[in-house]
PDB file of C-alpha atoms in Angstrom:
ATOM      1  CA  MET A   1       0.000   0.000   0.000  1.00  0.00           C
ATOM      2  CA  GLU A   2       1.299   3.442  -0.932  1.00  0.00           C
ATOM      3  CA  PRO A   3       1.702   6.126   1.714  1.00  0.00           C
ATOM      4  CA  MET A   4      -0.845   8.914   1.666  1.00  0.00           C
ATOM      5  CA  ARG A   5       0.160  12.036  -0.184  1.00  0.00           C
ATOM      6  CA  PRO A   6      -0.405  15.495   1.288  1.00  0.00           C
ATOM      7  CA  VAL A   7      -3.439  17.418   0.132  1.00  0.00           C
ATOM      8  CA  ASP A   8      -2.657  19.836  -2.657  1.00  0.00           C
ATOM      9  CA  TYR A   9      -5.331  22.458  -1.963  1.00  0.00           C
ATOM     10  CA  VAL A  10      -5.952  25.004   0.730  1.00  0.00           C
ATOM     11  CA  GLU A  11      -9.339  25.549   2.265  1.00  0.00           C
ATOM     12  CA  HIS A  12     -10.464  29.147   2.136  1.00  0.00           C
ATOM     13  CA  GLN A  13     -12.295  30.727   5.024  1.00  0.00           C
ATOM     14  CA  ASP A  14     -15.704  32.272   4.633  1.00  0.00           C
ATOM     15  CA  SER A  15     -15.834  36.016   4.265  1.00  0.00           C
ATOM     16  CA  VAL A  16     -16.908  38.228   7.138  1.00  0.00           C
ATOM     17  CA  VAL A  17     -20.215  38.934   5.402  1.00  0.00           C
ATOM     18  CA  GLU A  18     -20.992  35.224   5.017  1.00  0.00           C
ATOM     19  CA  ARG A  19     -20.162  34.511   8.659  1.00  0.00           C
ATOM     20  CA  ARG A  20     -22.352  37.418   9.773  1.00  0.00           C
ATOM     21  CA  ARG A  21     -25.194  36.262   7.553  1.00  0.00           C
ATOM     22  CA  THR A  22     -24.939  32.704   8.873  1.00  0.00           C
ATOM     23  CA  ARG A  23     -24.869  33.900  12.480  1.00  0.00           C
ATOM     24  CA  LEU A  24     -27.852  36.230  11.976  1.00  0.00           C
ATOM     25  CA  TRP A  25     -29.778  33.477  10.180  1.00  0.00           C
ATOM     26  CA  ARG A  26     -29.269  31.146  13.160  1.00  0.00           C
ATOM     27  CA  VAL A  27     -30.388  33.841  15.625  1.00  0.00           C
ATOM     28  CA  PHE A  28     -33.396  34.718  13.441  1.00  0.00           C
ATOM     29  CA  PHE A  29     -34.360  31.064  13.086  1.00  0.00           C
ATOM     30  CA  GLY A  30     -34.070  30.519  16.839  1.00  0.00           C
ATOM     31  CA  PHE A  31     -36.343  33.468  17.623  1.00  0.00           C
ATOM     32  CA  LEU A  32     -38.726  32.354  14.891  1.00  0.00           C
ATOM     33  CA  LEU A  33     -38.936  28.856  16.364  1.00  0.00           C
ATOM     34  CA  VAL A  34     -39.574  30.177  19.875  1.00  0.00           C
ATOM     35  CA  GLY A  35     -42.200  32.595  18.563  1.00  0.00           C
ATOM     36  CA  GLN A  36     -43.909  29.838  16.629  1.00  0.00           C
ATOM     37  CA  LEU A  37     -44.016  27.560  19.679  1.00  0.00           C
ATOM     38  CA  ILE A  38     -45.483  30.370  21.781  1.00  0.00           C
ATOM     39  CA  ALA A  39     -48.060  31.144  19.087  1.00  0.00           C
ATOM     40  CA  LEU A  40     -49.098  27.495  18.857  1.00  0.00           C
ATOM     41  CA  THR A  41     -49.296  26.784  22.593  1.00  0.00           C
ATOM     42  CA  VAL A  42     -50.141  30.031  24.366  1.00  0.00           C
ATOM     43  CA  PHE A  43     -52.226  31.879  21.797  1.00  0.00           C
ATOM     44  CA  ASP A  44     -53.750  28.726  20.281  1.00  0.00           C
ATOM     45  CA  VAL A  45     -52.968  29.818  16.713  1.00  0.00           C
ATOM     46  CA  ASP A  46     -53.839  27.252  14.044  1.00  0.00           C
ATOM     47  CA  PHE A  47     -50.852  25.364  12.589  1.00  0.00           C
ATOM     48  CA  TRP A  48     -51.466  26.637   9.063  1.00  0.00           C
ATOM     49  CA  TRP A  49     -51.539  30.276  10.195  1.00  0.00           C
ATOM     50  CA  ALA A  50     -48.263  29.758  12.036  1.00  0.00           C
ATOM     51  CA  LEU A  51     -46.785  28.147   8.932  1.00  0.00           C
ATOM     52  CA  ALA A  52     -47.985  31.028   6.735  1.00  0.00           C
ATOM     53  CA  ALA A  53     -46.517  33.602   9.134  1.00  0.00           C
ATOM     54  CA  THR A  54     -43.230  31.704   9.293  1.00  0.00           C
ATOM     55  CA  SER A  55     -42.999  31.491   5.499  1.00  0.00           C
ATOM     56  CA  THR A  56     -43.718  35.207   5.214  1.00  0.00           C
ATOM     57  CA  LEU A  57     -41.071  36.141   7.780  1.00  0.00           C
ATOM     58  CA  VAL A  58     -38.446  33.895   6.164  1.00  0.00           C
ATOM     59  CA  GLY A  59     -39.241  35.452   2.783  1.00  0.00           C
ATOM     60  CA  LEU A  60     -38.891  38.962   4.201  1.00  0.00           C
ATOM     61  CA  HIS A  61     -35.611  37.988   5.864  1.00  0.00           C
ATOM     62  CA  GLU A  62     -34.209  36.702   2.557  1.00  0.00           C
ATOM     63  CA  ALA A  63     -35.507  39.777   0.698  1.00  0.00           C
ATOM     64  CA  CYS A  64     -33.748  41.981   3.241  1.00  0.00           C
ATOM     65  CA  TRP A  65     -30.431  40.177   2.678  1.00  0.00           C
ATOM     66  CA  PHE A  66     -30.949  40.381  -1.090  1.00  0.00           C
ATOM     67  CA  ALA A  67     -31.465  44.138  -0.846  1.00  0.00           C
ATOM     68  CA  ILE A  68     -28.420  44.577   1.409  1.00  0.00           C
ATOM     69  CA  GLY A  69     -26.236  42.539  -0.955  1.00  0.00           C
ATOM     70  CA  ARG A  70     -27.512  44.414  -3.983  1.00  0.00           C
ATOM     71  CA  ARG A  71     -26.884  47.775  -2.336  1.00  0.00           C
ATOM     72  CA  ARG A  72     -23.338  46.772  -1.423  1.00  0.00           C
ATOM     73  CA  SER A  73     -22.573  45.564  -4.931  1.00  0.00           C
ATOM     74  CA  VAL A  74     -23.777  48.829  -6.486  1.00  0.00           C
ATOM     75  CA  VAL A  75     -21.756  51.066  -4.177  1.00  0.00           C
TER      76      VAL A  75
END
């Protein structure tokens, strides 16, 4: 058996913007999950209304990041 050769590529780190976006997405998703659980248990919101609200908020979150990225690329 031949010995293993060293890897001939270098992993690049994510940019600061990507790390920030990932961190904010995790925080947003955590708050969204907690809010959805509260809406379902405390306020007795129907599952489909909670799903519709969640889909709307995720869409607005992605639209916000799209607008921020577009503004930064124009400047």
